[in-house]
Amino acid sequence: MNAPPNPDSYFRVDDRVVELKVHRCLWSGRYSENSPLAIAECASERVMRTEIDVRALRDGEFVVLHDDRFDRLTDATGLVREATAVEATRPRFTDGTHPLLFSEAAELIAANEFPRRIEIDLKNLAPYTRPQAEALVRAVQPIKERAHFATPADWNLRRLLAVDPTVLVSFNPHCYIDTELYDDTRLPTGAYGYRDAHPLARQRLSTTAEYLRDRFGGIMRLVPGPVEAHLRVGMLERILDDGVADVADIFHSLGIKLDVWTLDADTPRWRERFARVVAAGVDIVTTNTAPALARAARADLQRR
C-alpha cells in the first residue's frame, strides 16, 4: 500500500503539481475506452487520476459507456438508454471484454489503491428520478472518498446531493457559457463573444475579465461545493486570447480546482498549446495520451 503514483500521470511546475486525468481510462491505448481492461490497466500502472463515463439504462441501472449508442464502441447496435442491464453488458468491446455496470466498475476500482481520484462523467442531461439518484449514490459507496460525479447538468448534481450531501461533485459550466454552439444548449453569442444567454452578456458593461469572473462566480454556485470545474481546452484558449491570464485564479478563489479537457499528443500544435495551458495555472489536464504529455512537460521544464 501507499505506492507512489506513476510519474507519467502528473508533473511538477515550480511549487505546484499538475495532474493528468486519463480520459476514459485510456492509458496505453491497448484497450477499449471505459472497458474493464482499461480500468484495470490504470490500477496496475498506478495512475493518479482517471475518468469514466456513465449512462442511464431503461431499468434504472447505469452502464460505463461514453456514447448514446452501442455502435461505435461494441459489436452491438442501438440506443444505450433503451437497453436493460443484461442487454447493455452483453455486447463486446474490441478488446474482447463486456461493458460494466457502474456498480461493477466501482467494485473493480475499489479493489485497488489506484487511481487515487476518479471522475464519474454522467452523460445524461435528462433529470434523474429519485430512484436513479439513489442508485448512483449506492453504487459509488465503495469509492466514495476518491470519486466525484461530474456533469454539465447541475440539476442532476443537486439531485444526487439531495440523496447524500456528502458525495463529491464537480461541474462543467458549458450549458451556461462556452465558445461553441451545441445542439443541447443553443446559446446565443453575447456582447463579449461568448455563447451566453445571461443578461450580463447583452452588452459590454465591464471588462472581459470582470464579466467572466461574474459569470463563473455565479454559475459555479449553482452546485454546492464543487471540487473541480471542467473547461474545454478551446474555451480556456479563447479566454487567454482575450487577455484574461488569471483564469485559474477565478476558480481557485472559489476553492475549486480547474480541469481542462481534452488535449492529446496527436493534435496540431499540441506542445505549444499544452505549455500555454500549464502556464495558465490549471490543476488538471484531461488527456488520452498522458505519458506523452508528462514527458513533454518534463522536457520543457529541463530547458527552462
PDB file of C-alpha atoms in Angstrom:
ATOM      1  CA  MET A   1       0.000   0.000   0.000  1.00  0.00           C
ATOM      2  CA  ASN A   2       0.946   3.678  -0.345  1.00  0.00           C
ATOM      3  CA  ALA A   3       2.928   3.004  -3.519  1.00  0.00           C
ATOM      4  CA  PRO A   4       3.994   6.138  -5.409  1.00  0.00           C
ATOM      5  CA  PRO A   5       1.850   7.169  -8.379  1.00  0.00           C
ATOM      6  CA  ASN A   6       3.154   6.686 -11.899  1.00  0.00           C
ATOM      7  CA  PRO A   7       5.390   9.683 -12.739  1.00  0.00           C
ATOM      8  CA  ASP A   8       3.759   9.840 -16.183  1.00  0.00           C
ATOM      9  CA  SER A   9       0.420  10.711 -14.585  1.00  0.00           C
ATOM     10  CA  TYR A  10       1.500  14.055 -13.090  1.00  0.00           C
ATOM     11  CA  PHE A  11       4.343  16.561 -13.089  1.00  0.00           C
ATOM     12  CA  ARG A  12       5.572  19.485 -11.004  1.00  0.00           C
ATOM     13  CA  VAL A  13       5.774  23.102 -12.091  1.00  0.00           C
ATOM     14  CA  ASP A  14       7.662  25.158  -9.527  1.00  0.00           C
ATOM     15  CA  ASP A  15       5.667  24.716  -6.313  1.00  0.00           C
ATOM     16  CA  ARG A  16       2.539  23.134  -7.771  1.00  0.00           C
ATOM     17  CA  VAL A  17       1.514  19.739  -9.103  1.00  0.00           C
ATOM     18  CA  VAL A  18      -0.369  19.362 -12.381  1.00  0.00           C
ATOM     19  CA  GLU A  19      -2.210  16.048 -12.625  1.00  0.00           C
ATOM     20  CA  LEU A  20      -3.020  14.303 -15.902  1.00  0.00           C
ATOM     21  CA  LYS A  21      -6.517  12.851 -15.867  1.00  0.00           C
ATOM     22  CA  VAL A  22      -6.662   9.718 -18.006  1.00  0.00           C
ATOM     23  CA  HIS A  23      -9.665  10.220 -20.267  1.00  0.00           C
ATOM     24  CA  ARG A  24     -11.977   7.165 -20.395  1.00  0.00           C
ATOM     25  CA  CYS A  25      -9.176   5.188 -18.714  1.00  0.00           C
ATOM     26  CA  LEU A  26      -7.154   5.243 -21.964  1.00  0.00           C
ATOM     27  CA  TRP A  27      -3.636   4.929 -20.575  1.00  0.00           C
ATOM     28  CA  SER A  28      -1.655   2.964 -23.167  1.00  0.00           C
ATOM     29  CA  GLY A  29      -4.348   2.776 -25.843  1.00  0.00           C
ATOM     30  CA  ARG A  30      -4.128  -1.013 -25.945  1.00  0.00           C
ATOM     31  CA  TYR A  31      -7.622  -1.477 -24.547  1.00  0.00           C
ATOM     32  CA  SER A  32     -11.082  -0.178 -25.387  1.00  0.00           C
ATOM     33  CA  GLU A  33     -12.149   3.042 -23.663  1.00  0.00           C
ATOM     34  CA  ASN A  34     -14.058   2.542 -20.397  1.00  0.00           C
ATOM     35  CA  SER A  35     -13.535  -1.229 -20.624  1.00  0.00           C
ATOM     36  CA  PRO A  36     -12.665  -3.474 -17.656  1.00  0.00           C
ATOM     37  CA  LEU A  37      -9.168  -3.990 -19.084  1.00  0.00           C
ATOM     38  CA  ALA A  38      -8.629  -0.232 -19.449  1.00  0.00           C
ATOM     39  CA  ILE A  39      -9.776   0.351 -15.863  1.00  0.00           C
ATOM     40  CA  ALA A  40      -7.547  -2.475 -14.608  1.00  0.00           C
ATOM     41  CA  GLU A  41      -4.553  -1.087 -16.528  1.00  0.00           C
ATOM     42  CA  CYS A  42      -4.955   2.296 -14.809  1.00  0.00           C
ATOM     43  CA  ALA A  43      -4.852   0.468 -11.471  1.00  0.00           C
ATOM     44  CA  SER A  44      -1.790  -1.651 -12.285  1.00  0.00           C
ATOM     45  CA  GLU A  45       0.048   1.352 -13.776  1.00  0.00           C
ATOM     46  CA  ARG A  46      -0.634   3.402 -10.623  1.00  0.00           C
ATOM     47  CA  VAL A  47      -2.361   6.227 -12.474  1.00  0.00           C
ATOM     48  CA  MET A  48      -3.094   9.304 -10.387  1.00  0.00           C
ATOM     49  CA  ARG A  49      -6.439  10.328 -11.952  1.00  0.00           C
ATOM     50  CA  THR A  50      -8.908   8.761 -14.360  1.00  0.00           C
ATOM     51  CA  GLU A  51     -12.298   9.499 -15.847  1.00  0.00           C
ATOM     52  CA  ILE A  52     -15.091   7.076 -16.743  1.00  0.00           C
ATOM     53  CA  ASP A  53     -18.411   7.756 -18.477  1.00  0.00           C
ATOM     54  CA  VAL A  54     -21.763   6.591 -17.131  1.00  0.00           C
ATOM     55  CA  ARG A  55     -25.159   6.355 -18.861  1.00  0.00           C
ATOM     56  CA  ALA A  56     -28.627   5.530 -17.583  1.00  0.00           C
ATOM     57  CA  LEU A  57     -30.381   2.349 -18.722  1.00  0.00           C
ATOM     58  CA  ARG A  58     -34.065   1.588 -19.192  1.00  0.00           C
ATOM     59  CA  ASP A  59     -34.380  -0.458 -15.990  1.00  0.00           C
ATOM     60  CA  GLY A  60     -32.818   2.092 -13.632  1.00  0.00           C
ATOM     61  CA  GLU A  61     -29.261   0.732 -13.781  1.00  0.00           C
ATOM     62  CA  PHE A  62     -26.215   2.576 -15.141  1.00  0.00           C
ATOM     63  CA  VAL A  63     -23.563   1.343 -17.565  1.00  0.00           C
ATOM     64  CA  VAL A  64     -19.996   2.566 -18.150  1.00  0.00           C
ATOM     65  CA  LEU A  65     -20.155   3.835 -21.748  1.00  0.00           C
ATOM     66  CA  HIS A  66     -19.488   7.189 -23.373  1.00  0.00           C
ATOM     67  CA  ASP A  67     -21.724   7.214 -26.455  1.00  0.00           C
ATOM     68  CA  ASP A  68     -25.508   7.273 -26.548  1.00  0.00           C
ATOM     69  CA  ARG A  69     -25.368   4.283 -28.931  1.00  0.00           C
ATOM     70  CA  PHE A  70     -23.530   0.967 -28.781  1.00  0.00           C
ATOM     71  CA  ASP A  71     -22.465   1.102 -32.435  1.00  0.00           C
ATOM     72  CA  ARG A  72     -19.010   2.767 -32.333  1.00  0.00           C
ATOM     73  CA  LEU A  73     -17.643   1.004 -29.284  1.00  0.00           C
ATOM     74  CA  THR A  74     -19.072  -2.515 -29.364  1.00  0.00           C
ATOM     75  CA  ASP A  75     -20.379  -5.238 -31.663  1.00  0.00           C
ATOM     76  CA  ALA A  76     -23.973  -4.243 -30.817  1.00  0.00           C
ATOM     77  CA  THR A  77     -26.246  -1.524 -32.202  1.00  0.00           C
ATOM     78  CA  GLY A  78     -28.985   0.661 -30.769  1.00  0.00           C
ATOM     79  CA  LEU A  79     -29.547   3.299 -28.132  1.00  0.00           C
ATOM     80  CA  VAL A  80     -27.984   2.721 -24.722  1.00  0.00           C
ATOM     81  CA  ARG A  81     -30.935   4.234 -22.877  1.00  0.00           C
ATOM     82  CA  GLU A  82     -33.288   1.613 -24.341  1.00  0.00           C
ATOM     83  CA  ALA A  83     -31.253  -1.330 -23.029  1.00  0.00           C
ATOM     84  CA  THR A  84     -31.599  -3.155 -19.724  1.00  0.00           C
ATOM     85  CA  ALA A  85     -28.630  -4.021 -17.522  1.00  0.00           C
ATOM     86  CA  VAL A  86     -28.468  -7.518 -19.019  1.00  0.00           C
ATOM     87  CA  GLU A  87     -28.674  -6.211 -22.571  1.00  0.00           C
ATOM     88  CA  ALA A  88     -26.112  -3.430 -22.000  1.00  0.00           C
ATOM     89  CA  THR A  89     -23.468  -5.759 -20.590  1.00  0.00           C
ATOM     90  CA  ARG A  90     -23.841  -8.403 -23.310  1.00  0.00           C
ATOM     91  CA  PRO A  91     -22.021  -6.616 -26.210  1.00  0.00           C
ATOM     92  CA  ARG A  92     -18.265  -6.940 -26.654  1.00  0.00           C
ATOM     93  CA  PHE A  93     -15.660  -4.225 -26.903  1.00  0.00           C
ATOM     94  CA  THR A  94     -12.900  -4.674 -29.469  1.00  0.00           C
ATOM     95  CA  ASP A  95     -10.596  -5.827 -26.634  1.00  0.00           C
ATOM     96  CA  GLY A  96     -12.966  -8.757 -26.005  1.00  0.00           C
ATOM     97  CA  THR A  97     -14.442  -7.562 -22.722  1.00  0.00           C
ATOM     98  CA  HIS A  98     -18.009  -6.506 -21.962  1.00  0.00           C
ATOM     99  CA  PRO A  99     -19.268  -3.132 -20.675  1.00  0.00           C
ATOM    100  CA  LEU A 100     -19.546  -2.908 -16.903  1.00  0.00           C
ATOM    101  CA  LEU A 101     -22.439  -1.659 -14.859  1.00  0.00           C
ATOM    102  CA  PHE A 102     -21.342   1.348 -12.824  1.00  0.00           C
ATOM    103  CA  SER A 103     -21.720  -0.673  -9.615  1.00  0.00           C
ATOM    104  CA  GLU A 104     -19.348  -3.310 -11.058  1.00  0.00           C
ATOM    105  CA  ALA A 105     -16.832  -0.678 -12.126  1.00  0.00           C
ATOM    106  CA  ALA A 106     -16.882   0.850  -8.646  1.00  0.00           C
ATOM    107  CA  GLU A 107     -16.127  -2.548  -7.095  1.00  0.00           C
ATOM    108  CA  LEU A 108     -13.265  -3.103  -9.561  1.00  0.00           C
ATOM    109  CA  ILE A 109     -11.759   0.295  -8.777  1.00  0.00           C
ATOM    110  CA  ALA A 110     -12.242  -0.187  -5.035  1.00  0.00           C
ATOM    111  CA  ALA A 111     -10.129  -3.354  -5.094  1.00  0.00           C
ATOM    112  CA  ASN A 112      -7.014  -1.333  -5.937  1.00  0.00           C
ATOM    113  CA  GLU A 113      -5.111   1.608  -4.451  1.00  0.00           C
ATOM    114  CA  PHE A 114      -5.048   3.404  -7.802  1.00  0.00           C
ATOM    115  CA  PRO A 115      -6.348   5.530  -9.366  1.00  0.00           C
ATOM    116  CA  ARG A 116      -6.319   7.955  -6.461  1.00  0.00           C
ATOM    117  CA  ARG A 117      -9.069  10.168  -7.953  1.00  0.00           C
ATOM    118  CA  ILE A 118     -11.883   9.135 -10.319  1.00  0.00           C
ATOM    119  CA  GLU A 119     -14.203  11.437 -12.225  1.00  0.00           C
ATOM    120  CA  ILE A 120     -17.576   9.835 -12.950  1.00  0.00           C
ATOM    121  CA  ASP A 121     -18.803  11.711 -16.006  1.00  0.00           C
ATOM    122  CA  LEU A 122     -22.602  11.495 -16.077  1.00  0.00           C
ATOM    123  CA  LYS A 123     -23.629  11.720 -19.732  1.00  0.00           C
ATOM    124  CA  ASN A 124     -27.405  12.128 -19.389  1.00  0.00           C
ATOM    125  CA  LEU A 125     -28.829  15.654 -19.273  1.00  0.00           C
ATOM    126  CA  ALA A 126     -32.399  14.496 -18.568  1.00  0.00           C
ATOM    127  CA  PRO A 127     -33.307  14.986 -14.889  1.00  0.00           C
ATOM    128  CA  TYR A 128     -32.720  11.898 -12.760  1.00  0.00           C
ATOM    129  CA  THR A 129     -35.616  10.392 -10.898  1.00  0.00           C
ATOM    130  CA  ARG A 130     -35.195   9.896  -7.156  1.00  0.00           C
ATOM    131  CA  PRO A 131     -34.610   6.132  -7.643  1.00  0.00           C
ATOM    132  CA  GLN A 132     -31.922   6.837 -10.259  1.00  0.00           C
ATOM    133  CA  ALA A 133     -30.135   9.281  -7.946  1.00  0.00           C
ATOM    134  CA  GLU A 134     -30.343   6.763  -5.118  1.00  0.00           C
ATOM    135  CA  ALA A 135     -28.925   4.028  -7.373  1.00  0.00           C
ATOM    136  CA  LEU A 136     -25.909   6.168  -8.288  1.00  0.00           C
ATOM    137  CA  VAL A 137     -25.242   7.083  -4.677  1.00  0.00           C
ATOM    138  CA  ARG A 138     -25.454   3.419  -3.628  1.00  0.00           C
ATOM    139  CA  ALA A 139     -23.119   2.322  -6.403  1.00  0.00           C
ATOM    140  CA  VAL A 140     -20.430   4.899  -5.620  1.00  0.00           C
ATOM    141  CA  GLN A 141     -20.091   3.923  -1.955  1.00  0.00           C
ATOM    142  CA  PRO A 142     -17.029   1.627  -2.372  1.00  0.00           C
ATOM    143  CA  ILE A 143     -15.047   4.508  -3.904  1.00  0.00           C
ATOM    144  CA  LYS A 144     -16.913   7.444  -2.388  1.00  0.00           C
ATOM    145  CA  GLU A 145     -13.863   9.035  -0.754  1.00  0.00           C
ATOM    146  CA  ARG A 146     -11.873   9.231  -4.001  1.00  0.00           C
ATOM    147  CA  ALA A 147     -14.561   9.696  -6.650  1.00  0.00           C
ATOM    148  CA  HIS A 148     -16.658  12.637  -7.749  1.00  0.00           C
ATOM    149  CA  PHE A 149     -19.671  12.912 -10.036  1.00  0.00           C
ATOM    150  CA  ALA A 150     -19.304  15.362 -12.923  1.00  0.00           C
ATOM    151  CA  THR A 151     -21.764  16.734 -15.492  1.00  0.00           C
ATOM    152  CA  PRO A 152     -22.926  19.978 -17.128  1.00  0.00           C
ATOM    153  CA  ALA A 153     -26.384  19.128 -15.703  1.00  0.00           C
ATOM    154  CA  ASP A 154     -26.270  20.982 -12.393  1.00  0.00           C
ATOM    155  CA  TRP A 155     -29.831  19.850 -11.695  1.00  0.00           C
ATOM    156  CA  ASN A 156     -28.656  16.231 -11.554  1.00  0.00           C
ATOM    157  CA  LEU A 157     -25.806  17.075  -9.204  1.00  0.00           C
ATOM    158  CA  ARG A 158     -28.303  18.719  -6.879  1.00  0.00           C
ATOM    159  CA  ARG A 159     -30.461  15.591  -7.066  1.00  0.00           C
ATOM    160  CA  LEU A 160     -27.510  13.452  -6.004  1.00  0.00           C
ATOM    161  CA  LEU A 161     -26.674  15.825  -3.172  1.00  0.00           C
ATOM    162  CA  ALA A 162     -30.294  15.683  -2.014  1.00  0.00           C
ATOM    163  CA  VAL A 163     -29.851  11.934  -1.548  1.00  0.00           C
ATOM    164  CA  ASP A 164     -26.404  12.210   0.063  1.00  0.00           C
ATOM    165  CA  PRO A 165     -24.951  15.665   0.799  1.00  0.00           C
ATOM    166  CA  THR A 166     -21.511  14.130   1.368  1.00  0.00           C
ATOM    167  CA  VAL A 167     -20.889  12.801  -2.162  1.00  0.00           C
ATOM    168  CA  LEU A 168     -18.292  14.759  -4.100  1.00  0.00           C
ATOM    169  CA  VAL A 169     -19.294  16.621  -7.252  1.00  0.00           C
ATOM    170  CA  SER A 170     -17.678  18.703  -9.989  1.00  0.00           C
ATOM    171  CA  PHE A 171     -19.229  20.879 -12.640  1.00  0.00           C
ATOM    172  CA  ASN A 172     -18.829  21.738 -16.318  1.00  0.00           C
ATOM    173  CA  PRO A 173     -20.389  25.179 -16.994  1.00  0.00           C
ATOM    174  CA  HIS A 174     -20.862  24.649 -20.735  1.00  0.00           C
ATOM    175  CA  CYS A 175     -24.687  24.724 -20.558  1.00  0.00           C
ATOM    176  CA  TYR A 176     -24.378  28.366 -19.462  1.00  0.00           C
ATOM    177  CA  ILE A 177     -21.263  29.734 -21.143  1.00  0.00           C
ATOM    178  CA  ASP A 178     -18.918  28.467 -23.856  1.00  0.00           C
ATOM    179  CA  THR A 179     -17.398  29.445 -27.179  1.00  0.00           C
ATOM    180  CA  GLU A 180     -19.017  26.788 -29.365  1.00  0.00           C
ATOM    181  CA  LEU A 181     -22.627  26.092 -30.342  1.00  0.00           C
ATOM    182  CA  TYR A 182     -24.087  22.792 -29.133  1.00  0.00           C
ATOM    183  CA  ASP A 183     -27.421  21.250 -30.059  1.00  0.00           C
ATOM    184  CA  ASP A 184     -28.214  20.633 -26.401  1.00  0.00           C
ATOM    185  CA  THR A 185     -27.780  24.295 -25.397  1.00  0.00           C
ATOM    186  CA  ARG A 186     -28.021  26.558 -28.491  1.00  0.00           C
ATOM    187  CA  LEU A 187     -26.749  29.547 -26.547  1.00  0.00           C
ATOM    188  CA  PRO A 188     -26.701  32.909 -28.363  1.00  0.00           C
ATOM    189  CA  THR A 189     -23.494  34.857 -28.874  1.00  0.00           C
ATOM    190  CA  GLY A 190     -23.224  37.636 -26.320  1.00  0.00           C
ATOM    191  CA  ALA A 191     -21.554  41.029 -26.438  1.00  0.00           C
ATOM    192  CA  TYR A 192     -18.225  39.640 -25.191  1.00  0.00           C
ATOM    193  CA  GLY A 193     -18.112  36.983 -27.928  1.00  0.00           C
ATOM    194  CA  TYR A 194     -19.055  34.026 -25.731  1.00  0.00           C
ATOM    195  CA  ARG A 195     -22.112  31.805 -26.063  1.00  0.00           C
ATOM    196  CA  ASP A 196     -24.155  33.113 -23.143  1.00  0.00           C
ATOM    197  CA  ALA A 197     -27.853  33.901 -22.598  1.00  0.00           C
ATOM    198  CA  HIS A 198     -27.354  35.798 -19.321  1.00  0.00           C
ATOM    199  CA  PRO A 199     -28.359  39.483 -19.068  1.00  0.00           C
ATOM    200  CA  LEU A 200     -24.727  40.427 -18.368  1.00  0.00           C
ATOM    201  CA  ALA A 201     -23.851  39.192 -21.871  1.00  0.00           C
ATOM    202  CA  ARG A 202     -26.290  41.509 -23.684  1.00  0.00           C
ATOM    203  CA  GLN A 203     -23.953  44.492 -23.783  1.00  0.00           C
ATOM    204  CA  ARG A 204     -20.457  45.356 -22.690  1.00  0.00           C
ATOM    205  CA  LEU A 205     -20.781  46.801 -19.226  1.00  0.00           C
ATOM    206  CA  SER A 206     -17.323  45.862 -17.888  1.00  0.00           C
ATOM    207  CA  THR A 207     -14.033  44.340 -18.966  1.00  0.00           C
ATOM    208  CA  THR A 208     -13.989  40.793 -20.282  1.00  0.00           C
ATOM    209  CA  ALA A 209     -12.104  39.698 -17.159  1.00  0.00           C
ATOM    210  CA  GLU A 210     -14.764  41.192 -14.874  1.00  0.00           C
ATOM    211  CA  TYR A 211     -17.543  39.680 -16.979  1.00  0.00           C
ATOM    212  CA  LEU A 212     -16.021  36.193 -16.799  1.00  0.00           C
ATOM    213  CA  ARG A 213     -15.367  36.481 -13.087  1.00  0.00           C
ATOM    214  CA  ASP A 214     -19.012  37.478 -12.535  1.00  0.00           C
ATOM    215  CA  ARG A 215     -20.339  34.709 -14.756  1.00  0.00           C
ATOM    216  CA  PHE A 216     -18.172  31.863 -13.463  1.00  0.00           C
ATOM    217  CA  GLY A 217     -18.696  33.046  -9.907  1.00  0.00           C
ATOM    218  CA  GLY A 218     -22.458  32.764 -10.327  1.00  0.00           C
ATOM    219  CA  ILE A 219     -22.520  29.603 -12.446  1.00  0.00           C
ATOM    220  CA  MET A 220     -20.284  27.556 -10.167  1.00  0.00           C
ATOM    221  CA  ARG A 221     -22.515  28.389  -7.209  1.00  0.00           C
ATOM    222  CA  LEU A 222     -25.392  26.558  -8.896  1.00  0.00           C
ATOM    223  CA  VAL A 223     -23.875  23.436  -7.332  1.00  0.00           C
ATOM    224  CA  PRO A 224     -22.967  23.254  -3.625  1.00  0.00           C
ATOM    225  CA  GLY A 225     -19.265  22.632  -3.034  1.00  0.00           C
ATOM    226  CA  PRO A 226     -17.872  21.503  -6.408  1.00  0.00           C
ATOM    227  CA  VAL A 227     -14.317  20.195  -6.184  1.00  0.00           C
ATOM    228  CA  GLU A 228     -13.435  20.802  -9.848  1.00  0.00           C
ATOM    229  CA  ALA A 229     -14.521  22.954 -12.775  1.00  0.00           C
ATOM    230  CA  HIS A 230     -14.181  21.481 -16.261  1.00  0.00           C
ATOM    231  CA  LEU A 231     -13.396  23.784 -19.193  1.00  0.00           C
ATOM    232  CA  ARG A 232     -12.835  22.738 -22.782  1.00  0.00           C
ATOM    233  CA  VAL A 233      -9.292  23.479 -23.896  1.00  0.00           C
ATOM    234  CA  GLY A 234     -10.699  25.676 -26.691  1.00  0.00           C
ATOM    235  CA  MET A 235     -12.679  27.684 -24.143  1.00  0.00           C
ATOM    236  CA  LEU A 236      -9.593  28.224 -21.993  1.00  0.00           C
ATOM    237  CA  GLU A 237      -7.548  29.286 -25.012  1.00  0.00           C
ATOM    238  CA  ARG A 238     -10.212  31.803 -26.004  1.00  0.00           C
ATOM    239  CA  ILE A 239     -10.172  33.279 -22.509  1.00  0.00           C
ATOM    240  CA  LEU A 240      -6.382  33.588 -22.669  1.00  0.00           C
ATOM    241  CA  ASP A 241      -6.637  35.171 -26.132  1.00  0.00           C
ATOM    242  CA  ASP A 242      -8.952  37.766 -24.584  1.00  0.00           C
ATOM    243  CA  GLY A 243      -6.160  38.760 -22.233  1.00  0.00           C
ATOM    244  CA  VAL A 244      -7.517  37.086 -19.099  1.00  0.00           C
ATOM    245  CA  ALA A 245      -4.308  35.487 -17.845  1.00  0.00           C
ATOM    246  CA  ASP A 246      -5.586  34.741 -14.330  1.00  0.00           C
ATOM    247  CA  VAL A 247      -8.467  32.468 -15.364  1.00  0.00           C
ATOM    248  CA  ALA A 248      -7.371  29.718 -12.974  1.00  0.00           C
ATOM    249  CA  ASP A 249      -7.485  32.216 -10.100  1.00  0.00           C
ATOM    250  CA  ILE A 250     -11.189  32.784 -10.789  1.00  0.00           C
ATOM    251  CA  PHE A 251     -11.852  29.174  -9.800  1.00  0.00           C
ATOM    252  CA  HIS A 252      -9.182  28.964  -7.125  1.00  0.00           C
ATOM    253  CA  SER A 253     -10.784  31.919  -5.357  1.00  0.00           C
ATOM    254  CA  LEU A 254     -13.927  29.776  -5.093  1.00  0.00           C
ATOM    255  CA  GLY A 255     -11.956  26.850  -3.659  1.00  0.00           C
ATOM    256  CA  ILE A 256     -12.271  24.880  -6.910  1.00  0.00           C
ATOM    257  CA  LYS A 257      -9.565  23.158  -8.969  1.00  0.00           C
ATOM    258  CA  LEU A 258      -9.506  23.816 -12.705  1.00  0.00           C
ATOM    259  CA  ASP A 259      -9.506  20.871 -15.113  1.00  0.00           C
ATOM    260  CA  VAL A 260      -9.024  21.463 -18.843  1.00  0.00           C
ATOM    261  CA  TRP A 261     -10.205  18.864 -21.362  1.00  0.00           C
ATOM    262  CA  THR A 262      -9.212  17.240 -23.702  1.00  0.00           C
ATOM    263  CA  LEU A 263      -5.666  17.793 -25.016  1.00  0.00           C
ATOM    264  CA  ASP A 264      -3.779  14.974 -26.738  1.00  0.00           C
ATOM    265  CA  ALA A 265      -0.324  14.493 -28.204  1.00  0.00           C
ATOM    266  CA  ASP A 266      -1.676  13.931 -31.702  1.00  0.00           C
ATOM    267  CA  THR A 267      -3.437  17.259 -32.222  1.00  0.00           C
ATOM    268  CA  PRO A 268      -1.957  20.209 -34.152  1.00  0.00           C
ATOM    269  CA  ARG A 269       0.458  22.392 -32.151  1.00  0.00           C
ATOM    270  CA  TRP A 270      -0.137  20.254 -29.069  1.00  0.00           C
ATOM    271  CA  ARG A 271       3.208  21.060 -27.437  1.00  0.00           C
ATOM    272  CA  GLU A 272       2.667  24.795 -27.766  1.00  0.00           C
ATOM    273  CA  ARG A 273      -0.937  24.519 -26.573  1.00  0.00           C
ATOM    274  CA  PHE A 274      -0.014  22.236 -23.678  1.00  0.00           C
ATOM    275  CA  ALA A 275       2.701  24.627 -22.465  1.00  0.00           C
ATOM    276  CA  ARG A 276       0.242  27.506 -22.639  1.00  0.00           C
ATOM    277  CA  VAL A 277      -2.423  25.613 -20.687  1.00  0.00           C
ATOM    278  CA  VAL A 278       0.055  24.669 -17.983  1.00  0.00           C
ATOM    279  CA  ALA A 279       1.337  28.263 -17.754  1.00  0.00           C
ATOM    280  CA  ALA A 280      -2.258  29.403 -17.188  1.00  0.00           C
ATOM    281  CA  GLY A 281      -2.207  27.736 -13.774  1.00  0.00           C
ATOM    282  CA  VAL A 282      -4.546  24.818 -14.359  1.00  0.00           C
ATOM    283  CA  ASP A 283      -4.522  21.975 -11.855  1.00  0.00           C
ATOM    284  CA  ILE A 284      -5.553  19.084 -14.115  1.00  0.00           C
ATOM    285  CA  VAL A 285      -5.309  18.301 -17.833  1.00  0.00           C
ATOM    286  CA  THR A 286      -7.595  15.601 -19.196  1.00  0.00           C
ATOM    287  CA  THR A 287      -5.932  13.594 -21.959  1.00  0.00           C
ATOM    288  CA  ASN A 288      -5.905  10.345 -23.913  1.00  0.00           C
ATOM    289  CA  THR A 289      -2.087  10.480 -24.083  1.00  0.00           C
ATOM    290  CA  ALA A 290      -0.918  11.118 -20.530  1.00  0.00           C
ATOM    291  CA  PRO A 291       2.601   9.593 -20.809  1.00  0.00           C
ATOM    292  CA  ALA A 292       3.446  11.721 -23.853  1.00  0.00           C
ATOM    293  CA  LEU A 293       2.240  14.909 -22.158  1.00  0.00           C
ATOM    294  CA  ALA A 294       4.163  14.120 -18.988  1.00  0.00           C
ATOM    295  CA  ARG A 295       7.380  13.560 -20.932  1.00  0.00           C
ATOM    296  CA  ALA A 296       6.848  16.803 -22.862  1.00  0.00           C
ATOM    297  CA  ALA A 297       6.286  18.718 -19.621  1.00  0.00           C
ATOM    298  CA  ARG A 298       9.461  17.363 -18.045  1.00  0.00           C
ATOM    299  CA  ALA A 299      11.474  18.155 -21.166  1.00  0.00           C
ATOM    300  CA  ASP A 300      10.105  21.702 -21.215  1.00  0.00           C
ATOM    301  CA  LEU A 301      10.964  22.211 -17.561  1.00  0.00           C
ATOM    302  CA  GLN A 302      14.526  20.969 -18.123  1.00  0.00           C
ATOM    303  CA  ARG A 303      15.013  23.587 -20.855  1.00  0.00           C
ATOM    304  CA  ARG A 304      13.898  26.433 -18.609  1.00  0.00           C
TER     305      ARG A 304
END
